[in-house]
PDB file of C-alpha atoms and ligand atoms in Angstrom:
ATOM      1  CA  MET A   1     -75.166  15.214 -51.008  1.00 43.00           C
ATOM      2  CA  GLN A   2     -71.452  15.996 -50.616  1.00 40.00           C
ATOM      3  CA  ASP A   3     -68.382  14.420 -52.233  1.00 50.00           C
ATOM      4  CA  GLU A   4     -69.327  11.799 -54.844  1.00 79.00           C
ATOM      5  CA  THR A   5     -65.947  10.082 -54.981  1.00 91.00           C
ATOM      6  CA  ILE A   6     -65.510   6.694 -53.313  1.00 96.00           C
ATOM      7  CA  PRO A   7     -62.688   7.017 -50.768  1.00 96.00           C
ATOM      8  CA  THR A   8     -59.723   4.693 -51.213  1.00 97.00           C
ATOM      9  CA  ILE A   9     -57.699   2.591 -48.805  1.00 97.00           C
ATOM     10  CA  ARG A  10     -53.960   2.144 -49.088  1.00 96.00           C
ATOM     11  CA  PHE A  11     -52.599  -1.329 -48.332  1.00 95.00           C
ATOM     12  CA  PRO A  12     -49.176  -1.731 -46.666  1.00 90.00           C
ATOM     13  CA  ASP A  13     -47.511  -2.314 -50.083  1.00 92.00           C
ATOM     14  CA  GLY A  14     -48.923   0.973 -51.418  1.00 95.00           C
ATOM     15  CA  THR A  15     -51.708  -0.560 -53.526  1.00 95.00           C
ATOM     16  CA  GLU A  16     -54.969   1.368 -53.366  1.00 96.00           C
ATOM     17  CA  ALA A  17     -58.518   0.001 -53.502  1.00 97.00           C
ATOM     18  CA  PRO A  18     -61.955   1.520 -52.969  1.00 97.00           C
ATOM     19  CA  ALA A  19     -63.113   1.615 -49.337  1.00 98.00           C
ATOM     20  CA  LEU A  20     -66.565   0.502 -50.499  1.00 98.00           C
ATOM     21  CA  GLY A  21     -66.777  -2.825 -52.290  1.00 98.00           C
ATOM     22  CA  GLN A  22     -69.241  -5.646 -52.928  1.00 98.00           C
ATOM     23  CA  GLY A  23     -69.777  -8.935 -51.083  1.00 98.00           C
ATOM     24  CA  THR A  24     -70.934 -12.182 -52.694  1.00 98.00           C
ATOM     25  CA  TRP A  25     -72.011 -14.542 -49.894  1.00 98.00           C
ATOM     26  CA  ASN A  26     -75.109 -16.527 -51.022  1.00 97.00           C
ATOM     27  CA  MET A  27     -74.471 -15.788 -54.684  1.00 98.00           C
ATOM     28  CA  GLY A  28     -74.181 -18.785 -56.999  1.00 98.00           C
ATOM     29  CA  GLU A  29     -76.540 -20.896 -54.883  1.00 98.00           C
ATOM     30  CA  ASN A  30     -79.469 -20.822 -57.299  1.00 97.00           C
ATOM     31  CA  ALA A  31     -79.136 -20.868 -61.114  1.00 97.00           C
ATOM     32  CA  ALA A  32     -82.366 -18.874 -61.481  1.00 98.00           C
ATOM     33  CA  GLU A  33     -80.730 -15.947 -59.613  1.00 98.00           C
ATOM     34  CA  ALA A  34     -77.436 -15.966 -61.539  1.00 98.00           C
ATOM     35  CA  LYS A  35     -78.404 -13.307 -64.079  1.00 98.00           C
ATOM     36  CA  ARG A  36     -79.576 -10.877 -61.381  1.00 98.00           C
ATOM     37  CA  GLU A  37     -76.414 -11.482 -59.349  1.00 98.00           C
ATOM     38  CA  VAL A  38     -74.118 -10.830 -62.316  1.00 98.00           C
ATOM     39  CA  GLU A  39     -76.087  -7.704 -63.288  1.00 98.00           C
ATOM     40  CA  SER A  40     -75.942  -6.349 -59.749  1.00 98.00           C
ATOM     41  CA  LEU A  41     -72.165  -6.865 -59.503  1.00 98.00           C
ATOM     42  CA  ARG A  42     -71.685  -5.229 -62.909  1.00 98.00           C
ATOM     43  CA  ALA A  43     -73.865  -2.277 -61.885  1.00 97.00           C
ATOM     44  CA  GLY A  44     -71.658  -1.862 -58.815  1.00 97.00           C
ATOM     45  CA  LEU A  45     -68.493  -2.060 -60.938  1.00 97.00           C
ATOM     46  CA  ASP A  46     -69.835   0.619 -63.283  1.00 96.00           C
ATOM     47  CA  LEU A  47     -70.446   2.849 -60.237  1.00 97.00           C
ATOM     48  CA  GLY A  48     -66.895   2.426 -58.936  1.00 96.00           C
ATOM     49  CA  THR A  49     -67.376  -0.206 -56.219  1.00 98.00           C
ATOM     50  CA  THR A  50     -64.675  -2.217 -57.908  1.00 98.00           C
ATOM     51  CA  LEU A  51     -63.523  -4.293 -54.940  1.00 98.00           C
ATOM     52  CA  ILE A  52     -65.296  -7.668 -54.996  1.00 98.00           C
ATOM     53  CA  ASP A  53     -65.125 -10.022 -52.016  1.00 99.00           C
ATOM     54  CA  THR A  54     -65.706 -13.737 -52.510  1.00 99.00           C
ATOM     55  CA  ALA A  55     -64.508 -17.113 -51.178  1.00 98.00           C
ATOM     56  CA  GLU A  56     -64.124 -20.712 -52.285  1.00 98.00           C
ATOM     57  CA  MET A  57     -66.693 -21.464 -49.550  1.00 98.00           C
ATOM     58  CA  TYR A  58     -69.550 -19.433 -51.042  1.00 98.00           C
ATOM     59  CA  ALA A  59     -71.833 -21.890 -52.854  1.00 98.00           C
ATOM     60  CA  GLU A  60     -68.765 -24.196 -52.931  1.00 98.00           C
ATOM     61  CA  GLY A  61     -67.201 -22.223 -55.777  1.00 98.00           C
ATOM     62  CA  GLY A  62     -70.515 -21.057 -57.254  1.00 98.00           C
ATOM     63  CA  ALA A  63     -70.021 -17.461 -56.090  1.00 98.00           C
ATOM     64  CA  GLU A  64     -66.562 -17.343 -57.680  1.00 98.00           C
ATOM     65  CA  GLN A  65     -68.151 -18.451 -60.956  1.00 98.00           C
ATOM     66  CA  ILE A  66     -70.662 -15.590 -60.707  1.00 98.00           C
ATOM     67  CA  VAL A  67     -67.767 -13.201 -60.039  1.00 98.00           C
ATOM     68  CA  GLY A  68     -65.932 -14.615 -63.063  1.00 98.00           C
ATOM     69  CA  GLU A  69     -68.963 -13.905 -65.222  1.00 98.00           C
ATOM     70  CA  ALA A  70     -69.341 -10.371 -63.819  1.00 98.00           C
ATOM     71  CA  ILE A  71     -65.685  -9.401 -64.384  1.00 98.00           C
ATOM     72  CA  ARG A  72     -65.245 -11.024 -67.788  1.00 97.00           C
ATOM     73  CA  GLY A  73     -63.445  -8.604 -70.117  1.00 94.00           C
ATOM     74  CA  ARG A  74     -62.909  -6.041 -67.340  1.00 92.00           C
ATOM     75  CA  ARG A  75     -59.629  -4.950 -65.810  1.00 85.00           C
ATOM     76  CA  ASP A  76     -60.923  -2.403 -63.271  1.00 89.00           C
ATOM     77  CA  VAL A  77     -61.476  -4.888 -60.451  1.00 97.00           C
ATOM     78  CA  PHE A  78     -59.756  -5.538 -57.117  1.00 98.00           C
ATOM     79  CA  LEU A  79     -60.493  -9.198 -56.373  1.00 98.00           C
ATOM     80  CA  VAL A  80     -60.536 -10.681 -52.883  1.00 98.00           C
ATOM     81  CA  SER A  81     -61.027 -14.401 -52.267  1.00 99.00           C
ATOM     82  CA  LYS A  82     -60.476 -16.772 -49.356  1.00 99.00           C
ATOM     83  CA  VAL A  83     -59.111 -20.226 -48.658  1.00 98.00           C
ATOM     84  CA  TYR A  84     -60.938 -22.652 -46.358  1.00 98.00           C
ATOM     85  CA  PRO A  85     -58.934 -23.278 -43.157  1.00 98.00           C
ATOM     86  CA  TRP A  86     -58.838 -27.024 -43.876  1.00 98.00           C
ATOM     87  CA  ASN A  87     -57.241 -26.337 -47.267  1.00 98.00           C
ATOM     88  CA  ALA A  88     -54.677 -23.936 -45.812  1.00 98.00           C
ATOM     89  CA  SER A  89     -51.663 -26.286 -45.719  1.00 98.00           C
ATOM     90  CA  ARG A  90     -48.481 -25.426 -47.639  1.00 98.00           C
ATOM     91  CA  LYS A  91     -49.647 -27.406 -50.689  1.00 98.00           C
ATOM     92  CA  GLY A  92     -53.427 -27.123 -50.201  1.00 98.00           C
ATOM     93  CA  THR A  93     -53.370 -23.303 -50.177  1.00 98.00           C
ATOM     94  CA  VAL A  94     -51.681 -23.205 -53.569  1.00 98.00           C
ATOM     95  CA  GLU A  95     -54.123 -25.745 -55.033  1.00 98.00           C
ATOM     96  CA  ALA A  96     -57.134 -23.901 -53.600  1.00 98.00           C
ATOM     97  CA  CYS A  97     -55.895 -20.622 -55.059  1.00 98.00           C
ATOM     98  CA  GLU A  98     -55.368 -22.174 -58.484  1.00 98.00           C
ATOM     99  CA  ASN A  99     -58.916 -23.568 -58.394  1.00 98.00           C
ATOM    100  CA  SER A 100     -60.303 -20.155 -57.441  1.00 98.00           C
ATOM    101  CA  LEU A 101     -58.392 -18.538 -60.324  1.00 98.00           C
ATOM    102  CA  LEU A 102     -59.838 -21.084 -62.743  1.00 98.00           C
ATOM    103  CA  ARG A 103     -63.402 -20.555 -61.491  1.00 98.00           C
ATOM    104  CA  MET A 104     -63.063 -16.774 -61.850  1.00 98.00           C
ATOM    105  CA  GLY A 105     -61.305 -17.037 -65.226  1.00 98.00           C
ATOM    106  CA  THR A 106     -58.480 -14.776 -64.096  1.00 97.00           C
ATOM    107  CA  ASP A 107     -54.748 -15.100 -63.508  1.00 96.00           C
ATOM    108  CA  ARG A 108     -54.506 -13.087 -60.305  1.00 98.00           C
ATOM    109  CA  ILE A 109     -56.331 -12.535 -57.018  1.00 98.00           C
ATOM    110  CA  ASP A 110     -55.427  -9.133 -55.598  1.00 98.00           C
ATOM    111  CA  LEU A 111     -55.928 -10.113 -51.967  1.00 98.00           C
ATOM    112  CA  TYR A 112     -56.147 -13.718 -50.759  1.00 98.00           C
ATOM    113  CA  LEU A 113     -57.348 -14.386 -47.222  1.00 99.00           C
ATOM    114  CA  LEU A 114     -57.314 -17.271 -44.756  1.00 98.00           C
ATOM    115  CA  HIS A 115     -61.086 -17.455 -44.082  1.00 98.00           C
ATOM    116  CA  TRP A 116     -60.724 -18.275 -40.366  1.00 98.00           C
ATOM    117  CA  ARG A 117     -58.182 -20.010 -38.157  1.00 97.00           C
ATOM    118  CA  GLY A 118     -57.974 -23.770 -38.473  1.00 97.00           C
ATOM    119  CA  ASN A 119     -55.520 -26.528 -37.584  1.00 97.00           C
ATOM    120  CA  HIS A 120     -52.770 -25.912 -40.140  1.00 98.00           C
ATOM    121  CA  PRO A 121     -49.864 -23.987 -38.589  1.00 98.00           C
ATOM    122  CA  LEU A 122     -49.982 -20.290 -39.506  1.00 98.00           C
ATOM    123  CA  ALA A 123     -46.341 -20.479 -40.604  1.00 98.00           C
ATOM    124  CA  GLU A 124     -47.285 -23.038 -43.293  1.00 98.00           C
ATOM    125  CA  THR A 125     -50.172 -20.981 -44.629  1.00 98.00           C
ATOM    126  CA  VAL A 126     -48.025 -17.853 -44.703  1.00 98.00           C
ATOM    127  CA  GLU A 127     -45.269 -19.717 -46.556  1.00 98.00           C
ATOM    128  CA  ALA A 128     -47.818 -20.779 -49.185  1.00 98.00           C
ATOM    129  CA  PHE A 129     -49.203 -17.228 -49.435  1.00 98.00           C
ATOM    130  CA  GLU A 130     -45.683 -15.847 -49.941  1.00 98.00           C
ATOM    131  CA  ALA A 131     -45.008 -18.451 -52.677  1.00 98.00           C
ATOM    132  CA  LEU A 132     -48.276 -17.479 -54.433  1.00 98.00           C
ATOM    133  CA  LYS A 133     -47.236 -13.828 -54.233  1.00 98.00           C
ATOM    134  CA  ALA A 134     -43.778 -14.581 -55.662  1.00 98.00           C
ATOM    135  CA  ALA A 135     -45.472 -16.482 -58.527  1.00 98.00           C
ATOM    136  CA  GLY A 136     -47.710 -13.472 -59.249  1.00 98.00           C
ATOM    137  CA  LYS A 137     -50.901 -15.466 -58.579  1.00 98.00           C
ATOM    138  CA  ILE A 138     -51.886 -13.161 -55.730  1.00 98.00           C
ATOM    139  CA  GLY A 139     -51.012  -9.529 -55.106  1.00 98.00           C
ATOM    140  CA  ALA A 140     -51.130  -9.681 -51.320  1.00 98.00           C
ATOM    141  CA  TRP A 141     -52.472 -11.918 -48.554  1.00 98.00           C
ATOM    142  CA  GLY A 142     -54.397 -11.448 -45.348  1.00 98.00           C
ATOM    143  CA  VAL A 143     -56.621 -13.119 -42.796  1.00 98.00           C
ATOM    144  CA  SER A 144     -60.232 -13.116 -41.664  1.00 98.00           C
ATOM    145  CA  ASN A 145     -61.896 -13.553 -38.259  1.00 98.00           C
ATOM    146  CA  PHE A 146     -58.583 -12.981 -36.444  1.00 98.00           C
ATOM    147  CA  ASP A 147     -58.834 -11.385 -33.001  1.00 98.00           C
ATOM    148  CA  THR A 148     -56.004  -9.287 -31.533  1.00 98.00           C
ATOM    149  CA  ASP A 149     -54.214 -12.291 -29.975  1.00 98.00           C
ATOM    150  CA  ASP A 150     -54.388 -14.167 -33.315  1.00 98.00           C
ATOM    151  CA  MET A 151     -52.875 -11.131 -35.045  1.00 98.00           C
ATOM    152  CA  GLU A 152     -50.057 -10.981 -32.467  1.00 98.00           C
ATOM    153  CA  GLU A 153     -49.356 -14.661 -33.098  1.00 98.00           C
ATOM    154  CA  LEU A 154     -49.386 -14.103 -36.853  1.00 98.00           C
ATOM    155  CA  LEU A 155     -46.884 -11.258 -36.663  1.00 98.00           C
ATOM    156  CA  ALA A 156     -44.491 -13.575 -34.826  1.00 98.00           C
ATOM    157  CA  VAL A 157     -44.230 -16.155 -37.683  1.00 98.00           C
ATOM    158  CA  PRO A 158     -41.741 -15.670 -40.545  1.00 98.00           C
ATOM    159  CA  SER A 159     -43.138 -13.113 -43.054  1.00 98.00           C
ATOM    160  CA  GLY A 160     -46.282 -12.836 -40.874  1.00 98.00           C
ATOM    161  CA  ALA A 161     -45.802  -9.070 -40.790  1.00 97.00           C
ATOM    162  CA  ASN A 162     -46.682  -9.003 -44.511  1.00 98.00           C
ATOM    163  CA  VAL A 163     -50.378  -9.431 -43.583  1.00 98.00           C
ATOM    164  CA  ALA A 164     -52.298  -6.931 -45.729  1.00 98.00           C
ATOM    165  CA  ALA A 165     -55.790  -7.027 -44.161  1.00 98.00           C
ATOM    166  CA  ASN A 166     -58.028  -8.596 -41.527  1.00 98.00           C
ATOM    167  CA  GLN A 167     -61.678  -9.154 -42.525  1.00 98.00           C
ATOM    168  CA  VAL A 168     -64.035  -9.227 -39.535  1.00 98.00           C
ATOM    169  CA  LEU A 169     -67.667  -8.790 -38.523  1.00 98.00           C
ATOM    170  CA  TYR A 170     -68.218  -5.064 -37.971  1.00 98.00           C
ATOM    171  CA  ASN A 171     -71.389  -3.016 -38.082  1.00 98.00           C
ATOM    172  CA  LEU A 172     -73.450  -0.711 -35.847  1.00 98.00           C
ATOM    173  CA  ALA A 173     -74.775  -3.655 -33.841  1.00 98.00           C
ATOM    174  CA  ARG A 174     -71.339  -5.334 -33.576  1.00 98.00           C
ATOM    175  CA  ARG A 175     -68.902  -2.692 -32.442  1.00 98.00           C
ATOM    176  CA  GLY A 176     -66.706  -4.916 -30.256  1.00 98.00           C
ATOM    177  CA  ILE A 177     -63.594  -4.431 -32.421  1.00 98.00           C
ATOM    178  CA  GLU A 178     -63.570  -0.705 -31.638  1.00 98.00           C
ATOM    179  CA  PHE A 179     -62.198  -1.561 -28.162  1.00 98.00           C
ATOM    180  CA  ASP A 180     -58.871  -3.021 -29.253  1.00 97.00           C
ATOM    181  CA  LEU A 181     -58.671  -4.875 -32.604  1.00 98.00           C
ATOM    182  CA  LEU A 182     -59.562  -1.866 -34.765  1.00 98.00           C
ATOM    183  CA  PRO A 183     -57.066   0.535 -33.111  1.00 98.00           C
ATOM    184  CA  TRP A 184     -54.452  -2.261 -33.104  1.00 98.00           C
ATOM    185  CA  CYS A 185     -54.836  -2.644 -36.905  1.00 98.00           C
ATOM    186  CA  GLN A 186     -55.041   1.116 -37.518  1.00 98.00           C
ATOM    187  CA  GLN A 187     -51.775   1.699 -35.610  1.00 97.00           C
ATOM    188  CA  ARG A 188     -50.055  -0.831 -37.878  1.00 97.00           C
ATOM    189  CA  ASN A 189     -51.713   0.349 -41.110  1.00 96.00           C
ATOM    190  CA  ILE A 190     -53.423  -3.015 -41.593  1.00 98.00           C
ATOM    191  CA  PRO A 191     -56.806  -2.349 -43.263  1.00 98.00           C
ATOM    192  CA  VAL A 192     -59.867  -3.896 -41.638  1.00 98.00           C
ATOM    193  CA  MET A 193     -62.565  -5.224 -43.959  1.00 98.00           C
ATOM    194  CA  ALA A 194     -65.994  -4.869 -42.328  1.00 98.00           C
ATOM    195  CA  TYR A 195     -68.152  -7.854 -43.272  1.00 98.00           C
ATOM    196  CA  SER A 196     -71.956  -8.041 -42.850  1.00 98.00           C
ATOM    197  CA  PRO A 197     -71.936  -4.209 -42.657  1.00 98.00           C
ATOM    198  CA  ILE A 198     -75.734  -4.041 -42.477  1.00 98.00           C
ATOM    199  CA  GLU A 199     -75.974  -7.136 -40.236  1.00 98.00           C
ATOM    200  CA  GLN A 200     -77.458  -9.077 -43.170  1.00 98.00           C
ATOM    201  CA  GLY A 201     -80.379  -6.651 -43.210  1.00 97.00           C
ATOM    202  CA  ARG A 202     -81.375  -7.172 -39.565  1.00 97.00           C
ATOM    203  CA  ILE A 203     -80.454  -3.678 -38.309  1.00 97.00           C
ATOM    204  CA  LEU A 204     -82.422  -1.907 -41.034  1.00 97.00           C
ATOM    205  CA  HIS A 205     -85.604  -2.075 -38.931  1.00 96.00           C
ATOM    206  CA  ASN A 206     -84.084  -0.242 -35.977  1.00 97.00           C
ATOM    207  CA  PRO A 207     -86.365   2.772 -35.270  1.00 97.00           C
ATOM    208  CA  GLU A 208     -83.484   5.123 -34.414  1.00 96.00           C
ATOM    209  CA  LEU A 209     -81.612   4.185 -37.583  1.00 97.00           C
ATOM    210  CA  ILE A 210     -84.800   4.787 -39.591  1.00 98.00           C
ATOM    211  CA  ARG A 211     -85.279   8.179 -37.908  1.00 97.00           C
ATOM    212  CA  ILE A 212     -81.684   9.301 -38.628  1.00 97.00           C
ATOM    213  CA  ALA A 213     -81.945   8.073 -42.215  1.00 97.00           C
ATOM    214  CA  LYS A 214     -85.149  10.069 -42.797  1.00 97.00           C
ATOM    215  CA  ALA A 215     -83.589  13.191 -41.277  1.00 95.00           C
ATOM    216  CA  ASN A 216     -80.766  12.884 -43.832  1.00 95.00           C
ATOM    217  CA  GLN A 217     -82.988  11.974 -46.809  1.00 95.00           C
ATOM    218  CA  ALA A 218     -81.112   8.713 -46.876  1.00 97.00           C
ATOM    219  CA  THR A 219     -81.947   5.044 -46.331  1.00 98.00           C
ATOM    220  CA  PRO A 220     -81.106   3.042 -43.182  1.00 98.00           C
ATOM    221  CA  ALA A 221     -78.615   0.971 -45.211  1.00 98.00           C
ATOM    222  CA  GLN A 222     -76.821   4.126 -46.338  1.00 98.00           C
ATOM    223  CA  VAL A 223     -76.510   5.393 -42.755  1.00 98.00           C
ATOM    224  CA  ALA A 224     -75.203   1.991 -41.592  1.00 98.00           C
ATOM    225  CA  LEU A 225     -72.592   2.003 -44.381  1.00 98.00           C
ATOM    226  CA  ALA A 226     -71.651   5.673 -43.832  1.00 97.00           C
ATOM    227  CA  PHE A 227     -71.040   4.884 -40.144  1.00 97.00           C
ATOM    228  CA  LEU A 228     -68.309   2.415 -41.223  1.00 98.00           C
ATOM    229  CA  LEU A 229     -66.930   4.452 -44.132  1.00 97.00           C
ATOM    230  CA  GLU A 230     -66.182   7.234 -41.677  1.00 94.00           C
ATOM    231  CA  ARG A 231     -63.466   5.142 -39.942  1.00 96.00           C
ATOM    232  CA  ASP A 232     -59.821   5.218 -40.975  1.00 96.00           C
ATOM    233  CA  GLY A 233     -58.524   2.099 -42.688  1.00 97.00           C
ATOM    234  CA  VAL A 234     -61.888   0.344 -42.973  1.00 98.00           C
ATOM    235  CA  ILE A 235     -63.170  -1.313 -46.175  1.00 98.00           C
ATOM    236  CA  VAL A 236     -66.921  -1.960 -46.295  1.00 98.00           C
ATOM    237  CA  ILE A 237     -68.342  -4.829 -48.374  1.00 98.00           C
ATOM    238  CA  PRO A 238     -72.157  -4.962 -48.447  1.00 98.00           C
ATOM    239  CA  LYS A 239     -73.695  -7.738 -50.517  1.00 98.00           C
ATOM    240  CA  THR A 240     -76.659  -7.226 -52.791  1.00 98.00           C
ATOM    241  CA  ALA A 241     -78.044  -9.110 -55.751  1.00 98.00           C
ATOM    242  CA  ASN A 242     -80.182  -6.119 -56.696  1.00 98.00           C
ATOM    243  CA  ALA A 243     -78.740  -3.481 -59.069  1.00 98.00           C
ATOM    244  CA  ALA A 244     -80.886  -0.677 -57.589  1.00 98.00           C
ATOM    245  CA  ARG A 245     -79.557  -1.483 -54.112  1.00 98.00           C
ATOM    246  CA  ALA A 246     -76.004  -1.576 -55.490  1.00 98.00           C
ATOM    247  CA  ALA A 247     -76.534   2.049 -56.538  1.00 97.00           C
ATOM    248  CA  GLU A 248     -78.162   2.902 -53.205  1.00 98.00           C
ATOM    249  CA  ASN A 249     -75.221   1.401 -51.303  1.00 98.00           C
ATOM    250  CA  ARG A 250     -72.718   3.186 -53.500  1.00 98.00           C
ATOM    251  CA  ASP A 251     -74.373   6.518 -52.726  1.00 97.00           C
ATOM    252  CA  ALA A 252     -73.661   6.013 -49.019  1.00 98.00           C
ATOM    253  CA  VAL A 253     -70.302   7.700 -49.694  1.00 97.00           C
ATOM    254  CA  SER A 254     -72.160  10.966 -50.314  1.00 95.00           C
ATOM    255  CA  LEU A 255     -73.794  11.055 -46.870  1.00 95.00           C
ATOM    256  CA  ASP A 256     -72.697  13.775 -44.498  1.00 89.00           C
ATOM    257  CA  ILE A 257     -74.003  12.815 -41.061  1.00 90.00           C
ATOM    258  CA  THR A 258     -74.101  15.527 -38.376  1.00 92.00           C
ATOM    259  CA  ASP A 259     -72.361  15.327 -34.981  1.00 93.00           C
ATOM    260  CA  GLU A 260     -75.795  15.163 -33.396  1.00 95.00           C
ATOM    261  CA  ASP A 261     -76.656  12.104 -35.484  1.00 95.00           C
ATOM    262  CA  TRP A 262     -73.363  10.424 -34.565  1.00 94.00           C
ATOM    263  CA  ALA A 263     -74.260  10.935 -30.897  1.00 96.00           C
ATOM    264  CA  ALA A 264     -77.706   9.442 -31.523  1.00 96.00           C
ATOM    265  CA  LEU A 265     -76.110   6.431 -33.251  1.00 97.00           C
ATOM    266  CA  ASP A 266     -73.777   5.957 -30.253  1.00 97.00           C
ATOM    267  CA  ALA A 267     -76.781   6.053 -27.936  1.00 97.00           C
ATOM    268  CA  ALA A 268     -78.741   3.510 -29.990  1.00 97.00           C
ATOM    269  CA  PHE A 269     -75.717   1.269 -30.717  1.00 98.00           C
ATOM    270  CA  PRO A 270     -73.312   1.823 -27.805  1.00 97.00           C
ATOM    271  CA  PRO A 271     -69.574   1.408 -28.423  1.00 97.00           C
ATOM    272  CA  PRO A 272     -67.800  -1.245 -26.304  1.00 97.00           C
ATOM    273  CA  THR A 273     -66.516  -0.350 -22.836  1.00 97.00           C
ATOM    274  CA  ARG A 274     -64.433  -3.511 -22.378  1.00 97.00           C
ATOM    275  CA  LYS A 275     -62.782  -6.251 -24.423  1.00 96.00           C
ATOM    276  CA  LYS A 276     -65.222  -8.716 -25.976  1.00 92.00           C
ATOM    277  CA  PRO A 277     -64.106 -11.817 -27.896  1.00 95.00           C
ATOM    278  CA  LEU A 278     -64.387 -11.273 -31.645  1.00 97.00           C
ATOM    279  CA  GLU A 279     -67.819 -12.272 -32.948  1.00 96.00           C
ATOM    280  CA  MET A 280     -68.244 -14.232 -36.210  1.00 96.00           C
ATOM    281  CA  LEU A 281     -71.104 -15.036 -38.554  1.00 93.00           C
TER     282      LEU A 281
HETATM  283  N1  NAP B   1     -64.972 -13.426 -43.813  1.00 52.62           N
HETATM  284  C1  NAP B   1     -66.121 -13.892 -43.356  1.00 52.62           C
HETATM  285  O1  NAP B   1     -66.145 -14.794 -42.507  1.00 52.62           O
HETATM  286  C2  NAP B   1     -67.407 -13.315 -43.867  1.00 52.62           C
HETATM  287  C3  NAP B   1     -68.608 -13.580 -43.198  1.00 52.62           C
HETATM  288  C4  NAP B   1     -69.781 -12.980 -43.684  1.00 52.62           C
HETATM  289  C5  NAP B   1     -69.723 -12.170 -44.807  1.00 52.62           C
HETATM  290  N2  NAP B   1     -68.543 -11.965 -45.477  1.00 52.62           N
HETATM  291  C6  NAP B   1     -68.464 -11.111 -46.687  1.00 52.62           C
HETATM  292  O2  NAP B   1     -69.102  -9.861 -46.424  1.00 52.62           O
HETATM  293  C7  NAP B   1     -70.158  -9.660 -47.367  1.00 52.62           C
HETATM  294  C8  NAP B   1     -71.293  -8.875 -46.766  1.00 52.62           C
HETATM  295  O3  NAP B   1     -71.842  -9.534 -45.648  1.00 52.62           O
HETATM  296  P1  NAP B   1     -73.243 -10.322 -45.680  1.00 52.62           P
HETATM  297  O4  NAP B   1     -73.572 -10.753 -47.052  1.00 52.62           O
HETATM  298  O5  NAP B   1     -73.152 -11.345 -44.606  1.00 52.62           O
HETATM  299  O6  NAP B   1     -74.297  -9.242 -45.144  1.00 52.62           O
HETATM  300  P2  NAP B   1     -74.685  -7.719 -45.469  1.00 52.62           P
HETATM  301  O7  NAP B   1     -73.907  -7.184 -46.591  1.00 52.62           O
HETATM  302  O8  NAP B   1     -74.659  -7.015 -44.153  1.00 52.62           O
HETATM  303  O9  NAP B   1     -76.226  -7.879 -45.877  1.00 52.62           O
HETATM  304  C9  NAP B   1     -76.623  -8.533 -47.032  1.00 52.62           C
HETATM  305  C10 NAP B   1     -78.142  -8.611 -47.035  1.00 52.62           C
HETATM  306  O10 NAP B   1     -78.694  -7.294 -47.028  1.00 52.62           O
HETATM  307  C11 NAP B   1     -79.519  -7.084 -48.185  1.00 52.62           C
HETATM  308  N3  NAP B   1     -79.227  -5.725 -48.666  1.00 52.62           N
HETATM  309  C12 NAP B   1     -78.096  -5.266 -49.258  1.00 52.62           C
HETATM  310  N4  NAP B   1     -78.188  -3.955 -49.526  1.00 52.62           N
HETATM  311  C13 NAP B   1     -79.394  -3.552 -49.074  1.00 52.62           C
HETATM  312  C14 NAP B   1     -80.074  -2.310 -49.065  1.00 52.62           C
HETATM  313  N5  NAP B   1     -79.528  -1.205 -49.567  1.00 52.62           N
HETATM  314  N6  NAP B   1     -81.332  -2.257 -48.522  1.00 52.62           N
HETATM  315  C15 NAP B   1     -81.907  -3.362 -47.996  1.00 52.62           C
HETATM  316  N7  NAP B   1     -81.293  -4.581 -47.976  1.00 52.62           N
HETATM  317  C16 NAP B   1     -80.058  -4.679 -48.520  1.00 52.62           C
HETATM  318  C17 NAP B   1     -79.145  -8.166 -49.168  1.00 52.62           C
HETATM  319  O11 NAP B   1     -80.267  -8.588 -49.906  1.00 52.62           O
HETATM  320  P3  NAP B   1     -80.298  -8.524 -51.538  1.00 52.62           P
HETATM  321  O12 NAP B   1     -79.123  -9.285 -52.034  1.00 52.62           O
HETATM  322  O13 NAP B   1     -81.607  -9.142 -51.853  1.00 52.62           O
HETATM  323  O14 NAP B   1     -80.235  -7.056 -51.856  1.00 52.62           O
HETATM  324  C18 NAP B   1     -78.694  -9.302 -48.234  1.00 52.62           C
HETATM  325  O15 NAP B   1     -79.829 -10.041 -47.805  1.00 52.62           O
HETATM  326  C19 NAP B   1     -70.534 -11.105 -47.763  1.00 52.62           C
HETATM  327  O16 NAP B   1     -71.337 -11.134 -48.909  1.00 52.62           O
HETATM  328  C20 NAP B   1     -69.173 -11.721 -47.894  1.00 52.62           C
HETATM  329  O17 NAP B   1     -68.575 -11.326 -49.115  1.00 52.62           O
HETATM  330  C21 NAP B   1     -67.385 -12.500 -44.990  1.00 52.62           C
END
């Protein structure tokens, strides 16, 4: 085990956040699971994975309520939430944000994202985001599921260049963004948030990943997370409702994978050789 510290990412406005955070999709769906979900998020917070990613979509506000419970009385949290595309009008964005704040029992979302592109003009959504920022209700705003051409379009609208992050599907089995979107964002210092970083558990059975994990006295999930944490400007947000796994995921930052293992990962999960449209889950 090497360095224990969680690396940080610097947003365009200079704010820093941990490069390893916690997702919340599927939380808040089932009251019987609520206690476990809150405990797992709190365990992660205690271990320094203080960036929490949620959305008004998750359990239709239920996940934000779980987050609210987990962060109650705590200040050491970097909160990310998202607006539904069909709410992302000039007025609807502000209302959606206020509802999210109420559900989480907080007065500020650190990073507020457009969940995916919808029918409201980007200029309108950006205007609403900028108004929320001026009112202190959000710290910064960004987007999710935007491919390179969407990002180009965004930069062309007034204040569009204030985009602070793009959250996209990125893991060993989904490396398409390495061809152009990831370098495009890195060149502009726009952090990329890698969602479904362990492919919702599906890649953990890959024999090569299991072999590399064993060789490093690590778990397949840790290798999958370390693969992403190695990249510049990438924030990784695994979801777990299990406190032991929250600790396991957190320890991925201590993994030191050899060059030989990186080559084996490239062979098992080849990087893209041409542009592929951005995938979504
Ligand atoms: N912007 C978007 O459109 C978008 C889309 C998808 C996801 N997201 C965000 O990204 C977050 C992460 O993505 P995700 O939830 O889709 O998938 P994920 O983090 O790749 O995988 C989550 C699944 O893996 C399991 N798991 C977690 N840690 C594990 C470990 N160490 N060992 C074995 N299994 C483990 C979890 O089960 P347990 O809970 O039982 O541990 C859960 O079933 C979401 O929660 C959400 O916040 C955003």
